[in-house]
PDB file of C-alpha atoms in Angstrom:
ATOM      1  CA  ASP A   1      -0.018  -0.020  -0.096  1.00  0.00           C
ATOM      2  CA  THR A   2       1.712   3.280  -1.224  1.00  0.00           C
ATOM      3  CA  GLY A   3      -0.816   5.518   0.730  1.00  0.00           C
ATOM      4  CA  VAL A   4      -2.531   6.720  -2.482  1.00  0.00           C
ATOM      5  CA  SER A   5      -6.139   5.510  -2.658  1.00  0.00           C
ATOM      6  CA  GLN A   6      -8.318   5.546  -5.791  1.00  0.00           C
ATOM      7  CA  ASP A   7     -12.129   5.040  -6.059  1.00  0.00           C
ATOM      8  CA  PRO A   8     -13.623   3.141  -7.473  1.00  0.00           C
ATOM      9  CA  ARG A   9     -11.408   0.449  -8.463  1.00  0.00           C
ATOM     10  CA  HIS A  10     -13.546  -0.865 -11.492  1.00  0.00           C
ATOM     11  CA  LYS A  11     -16.318   0.928 -13.443  1.00  0.00           C
ATOM     12  CA  ILE A  12     -18.361  -0.477 -16.252  1.00  0.00           C
ATOM     13  CA  THR A  13     -20.545   1.919 -18.124  1.00  0.00           C
ATOM     14  CA  LYS A  14     -22.424   2.283 -21.220  1.00  0.00           C
ATOM     15  CA  ARG A  15     -21.135   4.424 -24.029  1.00  0.00           C
ATOM     16  CA  GLY A  16     -22.445   8.011 -23.555  1.00  0.00           C
ATOM     17  CA  GLN A  17     -22.705   7.844 -19.934  1.00  0.00           C
ATOM     18  CA  ASN A  18     -20.396  10.269 -17.586  1.00  0.00           C
ATOM     19  CA  VAL A  19     -17.901   8.681 -15.029  1.00  0.00           C
ATOM     20  CA  THR A  20     -15.980  10.284 -12.177  1.00  0.00           C
ATOM     21  CA  PHE A  21     -12.837   8.858 -10.644  1.00  0.00           C
ATOM     22  CA  ARG A  22     -11.557  10.087  -7.168  1.00  0.00           C
ATOM     23  CA  CYS A  23      -8.090   9.970  -5.956  1.00  0.00           C
ATOM     24  CA  ASP A  24      -6.794  10.660  -2.508  1.00  0.00           C
ATOM     25  CA  PRO A  25      -3.031  11.371  -2.449  1.00  0.00           C
ATOM     26  CA  ILE A  26      -0.400  11.103   0.339  1.00  0.00           C
ATOM     27  CA  SER A  27      -1.359  14.018   2.646  1.00  0.00           C
ATOM     28  CA  GLU A  28       1.739  15.616   2.683  1.00  0.00           C
ATOM     29  CA  HIS A  29       2.379  15.542  -1.280  1.00  0.00           C
ATOM     30  CA  ASN A  30       1.373  18.778  -3.159  1.00  0.00           C
ATOM     31  CA  ARG A  31       1.850  17.397  -6.444  1.00  0.00           C
ATOM     32  CA  LEU A  32      -0.627  15.114  -8.125  1.00  0.00           C
ATOM     33  CA  TYR A  33      -0.540  13.331 -11.327  1.00  0.00           C
ATOM     34  CA  TRP A  34      -3.075  11.529 -13.622  1.00  0.00           C
ATOM     35  CA  TYR A  35      -2.136   8.771 -16.020  1.00  0.00           C
ATOM     36  CA  ARG A  36      -3.771   6.565 -18.538  1.00  0.00           C
ATOM     37  CA  GLN A  37      -2.626   3.061 -19.119  1.00  0.00           C
ATOM     38  CA  THR A  38      -4.191   0.766 -21.841  1.00  0.00           C
ATOM     39  CA  LEU A  39      -3.479  -2.817 -22.163  1.00  0.00           C
ATOM     40  CA  GLY A  40       0.145  -3.545 -23.080  1.00  0.00           C
ATOM     41  CA  GLN A  41       1.363   0.089 -22.867  1.00  0.00           C
ATOM     42  CA  GLY A  42       3.129   2.127 -20.344  1.00  0.00           C
ATOM     43  CA  PRO A  43       1.309   4.894 -18.545  1.00  0.00           C
ATOM     44  CA  GLU A  44       0.582   8.094 -20.456  1.00  0.00           C
ATOM     45  CA  PHE A  45       0.429  11.493 -18.929  1.00  0.00           C
ATOM     46  CA  LEU A  46      -2.828  13.161 -18.693  1.00  0.00           C
ATOM     47  CA  THR A  47      -2.566  15.996 -16.374  1.00  0.00           C
ATOM     48  CA  TYR A  48      -0.610  17.495 -13.432  1.00  0.00           C
ATOM     49  CA  PHE A  49      -1.588  19.559 -10.250  1.00  0.00           C
ATOM     50  CA  GLN A  50       0.519  21.516  -7.860  1.00  0.00           C
ATOM     51  CA  ASN A  51      -1.767  22.114  -5.031  1.00  0.00           C
ATOM     52  CA  GLU A  52      -5.038  23.192  -6.458  1.00  0.00           C
ATOM     53  CA  ALA A  53      -3.622  24.436  -9.542  1.00  0.00           C
ATOM     54  CA  GLN A  54      -3.722  22.422 -12.832  1.00  0.00           C
ATOM     55  CA  LEU A  55      -0.324  23.406 -14.357  1.00  0.00           C
ATOM     56  CA  GLU A  56      -0.029  21.066 -17.306  1.00  0.00           C
ATOM     57  CA  LYS A  57      -2.535  19.145 -19.581  1.00  0.00           C
ATOM     58  CA  SER A  58      -1.770  16.509 -22.166  1.00  0.00           C
ATOM     59  CA  ARG A  59      -3.205  16.712 -25.760  1.00  0.00           C
ATOM     60  CA  LEU A  60      -4.805  13.180 -24.807  1.00  0.00           C
ATOM     61  CA  LEU A  61      -7.120  15.111 -22.422  1.00  0.00           C
ATOM     62  CA  SER A  62     -10.012  15.975 -24.817  1.00  0.00           C
ATOM     63  CA  ASP A  63     -12.655  18.257 -23.892  1.00  0.00           C
ATOM     64  CA  ARG A  64     -14.608  15.399 -22.641  1.00  0.00           C
ATOM     65  CA  PHE A  65     -12.161  15.088 -19.852  1.00  0.00           C
ATOM     66  CA  SER A  66     -12.032  17.402 -16.861  1.00  0.00           C
ATOM     67  CA  ALA A  67      -9.805  17.114 -13.710  1.00  0.00           C
ATOM     68  CA  GLU A  68      -9.902  19.221 -10.466  1.00  0.00           C
ATOM     69  CA  ARG A  69      -8.166  19.371  -7.173  1.00  0.00           C
ATOM     70  CA  PRO A  70     -10.414  21.930  -5.422  1.00  0.00           C
ATOM     71  CA  LYS A  71      -8.723  22.188  -2.129  1.00  0.00           C
ATOM     72  CA  GLY A  72      -5.334  20.811  -2.802  1.00  0.00           C
ATOM     73  CA  SER A  73      -6.003  17.505  -1.477  1.00  0.00           C
ATOM     74  CA  PHE A  74      -8.032  14.920  -3.245  1.00  0.00           C
ATOM     75  CA  SER A  75      -8.579  15.137  -7.044  1.00  0.00           C
ATOM     76  CA  THR A  76     -11.335  13.969  -9.337  1.00  0.00           C
ATOM     77  CA  LEU A  77     -11.122  13.171 -13.011  1.00  0.00           C
ATOM     78  CA  GLU A  78     -14.623  13.179 -14.994  1.00  0.00           C
ATOM     79  CA  ILE A  79     -14.949  11.841 -18.394  1.00  0.00           C
ATOM     80  CA  GLN A  80     -18.172  12.968 -20.134  1.00  0.00           C
ATOM     81  CA  ARG A  81     -19.935  11.153 -22.964  1.00  0.00           C
ATOM     82  CA  THR A  82     -17.711   7.970 -22.615  1.00  0.00           C
ATOM     83  CA  GLU A  83     -16.624   6.291 -25.746  1.00  0.00           C
ATOM     84  CA  GLN A  84     -15.422   2.607 -25.970  1.00  0.00           C
ATOM     85  CA  GLY A  85     -11.798   4.175 -26.657  1.00  0.00           C
ATOM     86  CA  ASP A  86     -11.794   5.633 -23.118  1.00  0.00           C
ATOM     87  CA  SER A  87     -11.496   2.044 -21.732  1.00  0.00           C
ATOM     88  CA  ALA A  88      -8.390   1.916 -19.823  1.00  0.00           C
ATOM     89  CA  MET A  89      -6.757   2.011 -16.352  1.00  0.00           C
ATOM     90  CA  TYR A  90      -6.573   5.544 -14.931  1.00  0.00           C
ATOM     91  CA  LEU A  91      -3.810   5.792 -12.420  1.00  0.00           C
ATOM     92  CA  CYS A  92      -3.201   8.598  -9.958  1.00  0.00           C
ATOM     93  CA  ALA A  93       0.092   9.366  -8.299  1.00  0.00           C
ATOM     94  CA  SER A  94       1.508  11.710  -5.861  1.00  0.00           C
ATOM     95  CA  VAL A  95       5.003  12.940  -5.588  1.00  0.00           C
ATOM     96  CA  GLY A  96       7.513  12.757  -2.869  1.00  0.00           C
ATOM     97  CA  GLN A  97       8.680  16.365  -1.911  1.00  0.00           C
ATOM     98  CA  ILE A  98      12.385  15.683  -2.123  1.00  0.00           C
ATOM     99  CA  THR A  99      13.192  12.751  -4.190  1.00  0.00           C
ATOM    100  CA  GLY A 100      10.610  13.374  -6.903  1.00  0.00           C
ATOM    101  CA  GLU A 101       9.554   9.849  -7.102  1.00  0.00           C
ATOM    102  CA  LEU A 102       5.829   8.857  -7.996  1.00  0.00           C
ATOM    103  CA  PHE A 103       3.580   6.890  -5.487  1.00  0.00           C
ATOM    104  CA  PHE A 104       0.781   5.309  -7.599  1.00  0.00           C
ATOM    105  CA  GLY A 105      -2.477   4.238  -6.535  1.00  0.00           C
ATOM    106  CA  GLU A 106      -3.945   0.885  -7.400  1.00  0.00           C
ATOM    107  CA  GLY A 107      -5.796   2.752 -10.403  1.00  0.00           C
ATOM    108  CA  SER A 108      -9.410   2.719 -11.543  1.00  0.00           C
ATOM    109  CA  ARG A 109     -10.170   0.484 -14.386  1.00  0.00           C
ATOM    110  CA  LEU A 110     -12.872   1.785 -16.836  1.00  0.00           C
ATOM    111  CA  THR A 111     -14.678  -0.535 -19.233  1.00  0.00           C
ATOM    112  CA  VAL A 112     -17.006   1.262 -21.663  1.00  0.00           C
ATOM    113  CA  LEU A 113     -19.674  -1.137 -23.308  1.00  0.00           C
TER     114      LEU A 113
ATOM    115  CA  ALA B   1      10.817  16.060 -25.842  1.00  0.00           C
ATOM    116  CA  GLN B   2      11.821  13.212 -23.365  1.00  0.00           C
ATOM    117  CA  SER B   3      11.219   9.539 -24.385  1.00  0.00           C
ATOM    118  CA  VAL B   4      11.975   5.910 -23.218  1.00  0.00           C
ATOM    119  CA  ALA B   5      12.622   2.875 -25.117  1.00  0.00           C
ATOM    120  CA  GLN B   6      12.433  -0.583 -23.875  1.00  0.00           C
ATOM    121  CA  PRO B   7      13.402  -2.655 -26.703  1.00  0.00           C
ATOM    122  CA  GLU B   8      12.130  -6.124 -25.433  1.00  0.00           C
ATOM    123  CA  ASP B   9       8.480  -6.635 -24.908  1.00  0.00           C
ATOM    124  CA  GLN B  10       9.273 -10.027 -23.126  1.00  0.00           C
ATOM    125  CA  VAL B  11      12.248 -11.353 -21.358  1.00  0.00           C
ATOM    126  CA  ASN B  12      12.438 -15.118 -19.996  1.00  0.00           C
ATOM    127  CA  VAL B  13      14.883 -16.286 -17.505  1.00  0.00           C
ATOM    128  CA  ALA B  14      15.431 -19.454 -15.448  1.00  0.00           C
ATOM    129  CA  GLU B  15      15.088 -19.045 -11.609  1.00  0.00           C
ATOM    130  CA  GLY B  16      18.520 -18.481 -10.212  1.00  0.00           C
ATOM    131  CA  ASN B  17      19.938 -16.958 -13.272  1.00  0.00           C
ATOM    132  CA  PRO B  18      20.856 -13.272 -13.468  1.00  0.00           C
ATOM    133  CA  LEU B  19      18.460 -11.069 -15.385  1.00  0.00           C
ATOM    134  CA  THR B  20      18.639  -7.830 -17.289  1.00  0.00           C
ATOM    135  CA  VAL B  21      15.941  -5.690 -18.386  1.00  0.00           C
ATOM    136  CA  LYS B  22      17.009  -2.942 -20.973  1.00  0.00           C
ATOM    137  CA  CYS B  23      16.135   0.734 -21.180  1.00  0.00           C
ATOM    138  CA  THR B  24      17.467   3.533 -23.145  1.00  0.00           C
ATOM    139  CA  TYR B  25      16.360   7.116 -22.781  1.00  0.00           C
ATOM    140  CA  SER B  26      16.280  10.349 -24.638  1.00  0.00           C
ATOM    141  CA  VAL B  27      16.248  13.656 -22.864  1.00  0.00           C
ATOM    142  CA  SER B  28      17.514  17.280 -23.029  1.00  0.00           C
ATOM    143  CA  GLY B  29      19.651  17.890 -19.909  1.00  0.00           C
ATOM    144  CA  ASN B  30      20.322  15.669 -16.983  1.00  0.00           C
ATOM    145  CA  PRO B  31      18.011  12.888 -16.540  1.00  0.00           C
ATOM    146  CA  TYR B  32      16.157  11.584 -13.501  1.00  0.00           C
ATOM    147  CA  LEU B  33      15.742   7.767 -14.080  1.00  0.00           C
ATOM    148  CA  PHE B  34      13.299   5.327 -12.702  1.00  0.00           C
ATOM    149  CA  TRP B  35      12.157   1.708 -12.687  1.00  0.00           C
ATOM    150  CA  TYR B  36       8.674   0.684 -11.572  1.00  0.00           C
ATOM    151  CA  VAL B  37       7.183  -2.748 -11.339  1.00  0.00           C
ATOM    152  CA  GLN B  38       3.535  -3.571 -11.924  1.00  0.00           C
ATOM    153  CA  TYR B  39       1.731  -6.866 -10.910  1.00  0.00           C
ATOM    154  CA  PRO B  40      -1.610  -7.903 -12.787  1.00  0.00           C
ATOM    155  CA  ASN B  41      -4.368  -5.493 -12.132  1.00  0.00           C
ATOM    156  CA  ARG B  42      -2.189  -3.471  -9.654  1.00  0.00           C
ATOM    157  CA  GLY B  43      -0.608   0.001  -9.686  1.00  0.00           C
ATOM    158  CA  LEU B  44       3.032   0.702 -10.100  1.00  0.00           C
ATOM    159  CA  GLN B  45       5.336   0.190  -7.614  1.00  0.00           C
ATOM    160  CA  PHE B  46       8.607   2.153  -7.283  1.00  0.00           C
ATOM    161  CA  LEU B  47      11.856   0.123  -7.435  1.00  0.00           C
ATOM    162  CA  LEU B  48      14.633   2.330  -7.600  1.00  0.00           C
ATOM    163  CA  LYS B  49      15.908   5.675  -9.073  1.00  0.00           C
ATOM    164  CA  TYR B  50      18.890   7.485 -10.280  1.00  0.00           C
ATOM    165  CA  ILE B  51      19.222  11.146  -9.487  1.00  0.00           C
ATOM    166  CA  THR B  52      22.988  11.673  -9.297  1.00  0.00           C
ATOM    167  CA  GLY B  53      26.086  10.225  -8.010  1.00  0.00           C
ATOM    168  CA  ASP B  54      27.168   6.753  -8.254  1.00  0.00           C
ATOM    169  CA  ASN B  55      26.126   5.154 -11.488  1.00  0.00           C
ATOM    170  CA  LEU B  56      25.104   1.911  -9.798  1.00  0.00           C
ATOM    171  CA  VAL B  57      21.904   2.278  -8.019  1.00  0.00           C
ATOM    172  CA  LYS B  58      20.582  -0.442  -5.584  1.00  0.00           C
ATOM    173  CA  GLY B  59      16.756  -0.722  -5.001  1.00  0.00           C
ATOM    174  CA  SER B  60      14.207  -2.825  -3.716  1.00  0.00           C
ATOM    175  CA  TYR B  61      13.906  -6.701  -3.780  1.00  0.00           C
ATOM    176  CA  GLY B  62      17.579  -7.001  -4.647  1.00  0.00           C
ATOM    177  CA  PHE B  63      17.273  -5.163  -8.072  1.00  0.00           C
ATOM    178  CA  GLU B  64      19.964  -2.882  -9.206  1.00  0.00           C
ATOM    179  CA  ALA B  65      20.401  -0.438 -12.212  1.00  0.00           C
ATOM    180  CA  GLU B  66      23.534   1.017 -13.949  1.00  0.00           C
ATOM    181  CA  PHE B  67      23.226   4.531 -15.437  1.00  0.00           C
ATOM    182  CA  ASN B  68      25.333   4.914 -18.457  1.00  0.00           C
ATOM    183  CA  LYS B  69      25.419   8.400 -19.777  1.00  0.00           C
ATOM    184  CA  SER B  70      27.513   7.624 -22.853  1.00  0.00           C
ATOM    185  CA  GLN B  71      25.152   5.104 -24.091  1.00  0.00           C
ATOM    186  CA  THR B  72      22.060   6.759 -22.548  1.00  0.00           C
ATOM    187  CA  SER B  73      20.978   3.662 -20.724  1.00  0.00           C
ATOM    188  CA  PHE B  74      19.560   2.570 -17.519  1.00  0.00           C
ATOM    189  CA  HIS B  75      19.512  -1.175 -17.492  1.00  0.00           C
ATOM    190  CA  LEU B  76      17.704  -3.232 -14.552  1.00  0.00           C
ATOM    191  CA  LYS B  77      19.646  -6.217 -13.168  1.00  0.00           C
ATOM    192  CA  LYS B  78      19.240  -8.682 -10.662  1.00  0.00           C
ATOM    193  CA  PRO B  79      22.036 -11.400  -9.909  1.00  0.00           C
ATOM    194  CA  SER B  80      19.590 -14.209  -9.267  1.00  0.00           C
ATOM    195  CA  ALA B  81      16.022 -14.177 -10.501  1.00  0.00           C
ATOM    196  CA  LEU B  82      13.139 -15.440  -8.503  1.00  0.00           C
ATOM    197  CA  VAL B  83       9.872 -16.848  -9.783  1.00  0.00           C
ATOM    198  CA  SER B  84       8.136 -14.057  -7.878  1.00  0.00           C
ATOM    199  CA  ASP B  85       9.843 -11.441  -9.687  1.00  0.00           C
ATOM    200  CA  SER B  86       7.635 -12.242 -12.679  1.00  0.00           C
ATOM    201  CA  ALA B  87       5.766  -9.031 -13.487  1.00  0.00           C
ATOM    202  CA  LEU B  88       5.658  -5.915 -15.935  1.00  0.00           C
ATOM    203  CA  TYR B  89       8.665  -3.620 -15.635  1.00  0.00           C
ATOM    204  CA  PHE B  90       8.705  -0.065 -16.628  1.00  0.00           C
ATOM    205  CA  CYS B  91      11.414   2.416 -17.049  1.00  0.00           C
ATOM    206  CA  ALA B  92      10.633   6.291 -16.845  1.00  0.00           C
ATOM    207  CA  VAL B  93      12.654   9.530 -17.246  1.00  0.00           C
ATOM    208  CA  ARG B  94      12.065  13.116 -16.553  1.00  0.00           C
ATOM    209  CA  VAL B  95      14.389  16.215 -16.231  1.00  0.00           C
ATOM    210  CA  PRO B  96      14.713  18.070 -12.888  1.00  0.00           C
ATOM    211  CA  LEU B  97      11.890  20.442 -11.996  1.00  0.00           C
ATOM    212  CA  LEU B  98      13.938  23.391 -11.890  1.00  0.00           C
ATOM    213  CA  SER B  99      14.708  22.857 -15.686  1.00  0.00           C
ATOM    214  CA  GLY B 100      11.273  24.335 -16.126  1.00  0.00           C
ATOM    215  CA  SER B 101      10.243  21.937 -18.985  1.00  0.00           C
ATOM    216  CA  ALA B 102       7.984  18.761 -18.879  1.00  0.00           C
ATOM    217  CA  ARG B 103       7.331  17.812 -15.250  1.00  0.00           C
ATOM    218  CA  GLN B 104       5.639  14.529 -15.992  1.00  0.00           C
ATOM    219  CA  LEU B 105       7.372  11.282 -15.843  1.00  0.00           C
ATOM    220  CA  THR B 106       7.552   9.685 -19.284  1.00  0.00           C
ATOM    221  CA  PHE B 107       7.384   5.945 -19.233  1.00  0.00           C
ATOM    222  CA  GLY B 108       8.650   3.037 -21.701  1.00  0.00           C
ATOM    223  CA  SER B 109       6.079   0.606 -22.996  1.00  0.00           C
ATOM    224  CA  GLY B 110       7.095  -1.958 -20.536  1.00  0.00           C
ATOM    225  CA  THR B 111       8.955  -5.399 -20.390  1.00  0.00           C
ATOM    226  CA  GLN B 112       7.111  -8.475 -19.292  1.00  0.00           C
ATOM    227  CA  LEU B 113       9.412 -10.498 -17.200  1.00  0.00           C
ATOM    228  CA  THR B 114       8.971 -14.209 -16.665  1.00  0.00           C
ATOM    229  CA  VAL B 115      11.192 -16.164 -14.454  1.00  0.00           C
ATOM    230  CA  LEU B 116      10.656 -19.953 -15.197  1.00  0.00           C
ATOM    231  CA  PRO B 117      11.006 -22.359 -12.280  1.00  0.00           C
TER     232      PRO B 117
END
């Protein structure tokens, strides 16, 4: 257990529905990342927060995706009007202050039918 | 832009034999290099990192990695493999945050290690 928790662990939804994932990082970590991982691939960067500020967004993050970290603690990732291509594991990670290593949660697996 | 290449999708090794999982990187500036391991349906677990200093880095579970600047490589090694080492291994790179460029960690595509009993 890395101390980063993600909810839900699994989500099955129908195409066109909205889904939201939550990430609770390690409490003293002010930096938080979202990554997406598809089968057989390495994690791909989606977005990055420092405290409540969203400082970087990948081109992978279409306008159907939105991420927030309203109080600089937990973060949410919402996908609107889901498509089958959104099926993936969504990983959250928080960053150690000194060493910069990422601590990953167990991920939220999305299946869009 | 920063990138990582893991040239082998699959590595098979007999238990007790040494193992090597290869990684090469491309980055502007001095790299921070990482290895992570992933078990089925789990998140990534940190194994080891190179920031600066000694080129041979020791990490968790008896793994080590050697930073080679001239070859831009950071191969993962273990002297004696265990069946329980079987998993998916990812190499990752980023530049120091003070460099002002990409803050994100860029991952390779992964290498599936299978240790045969």
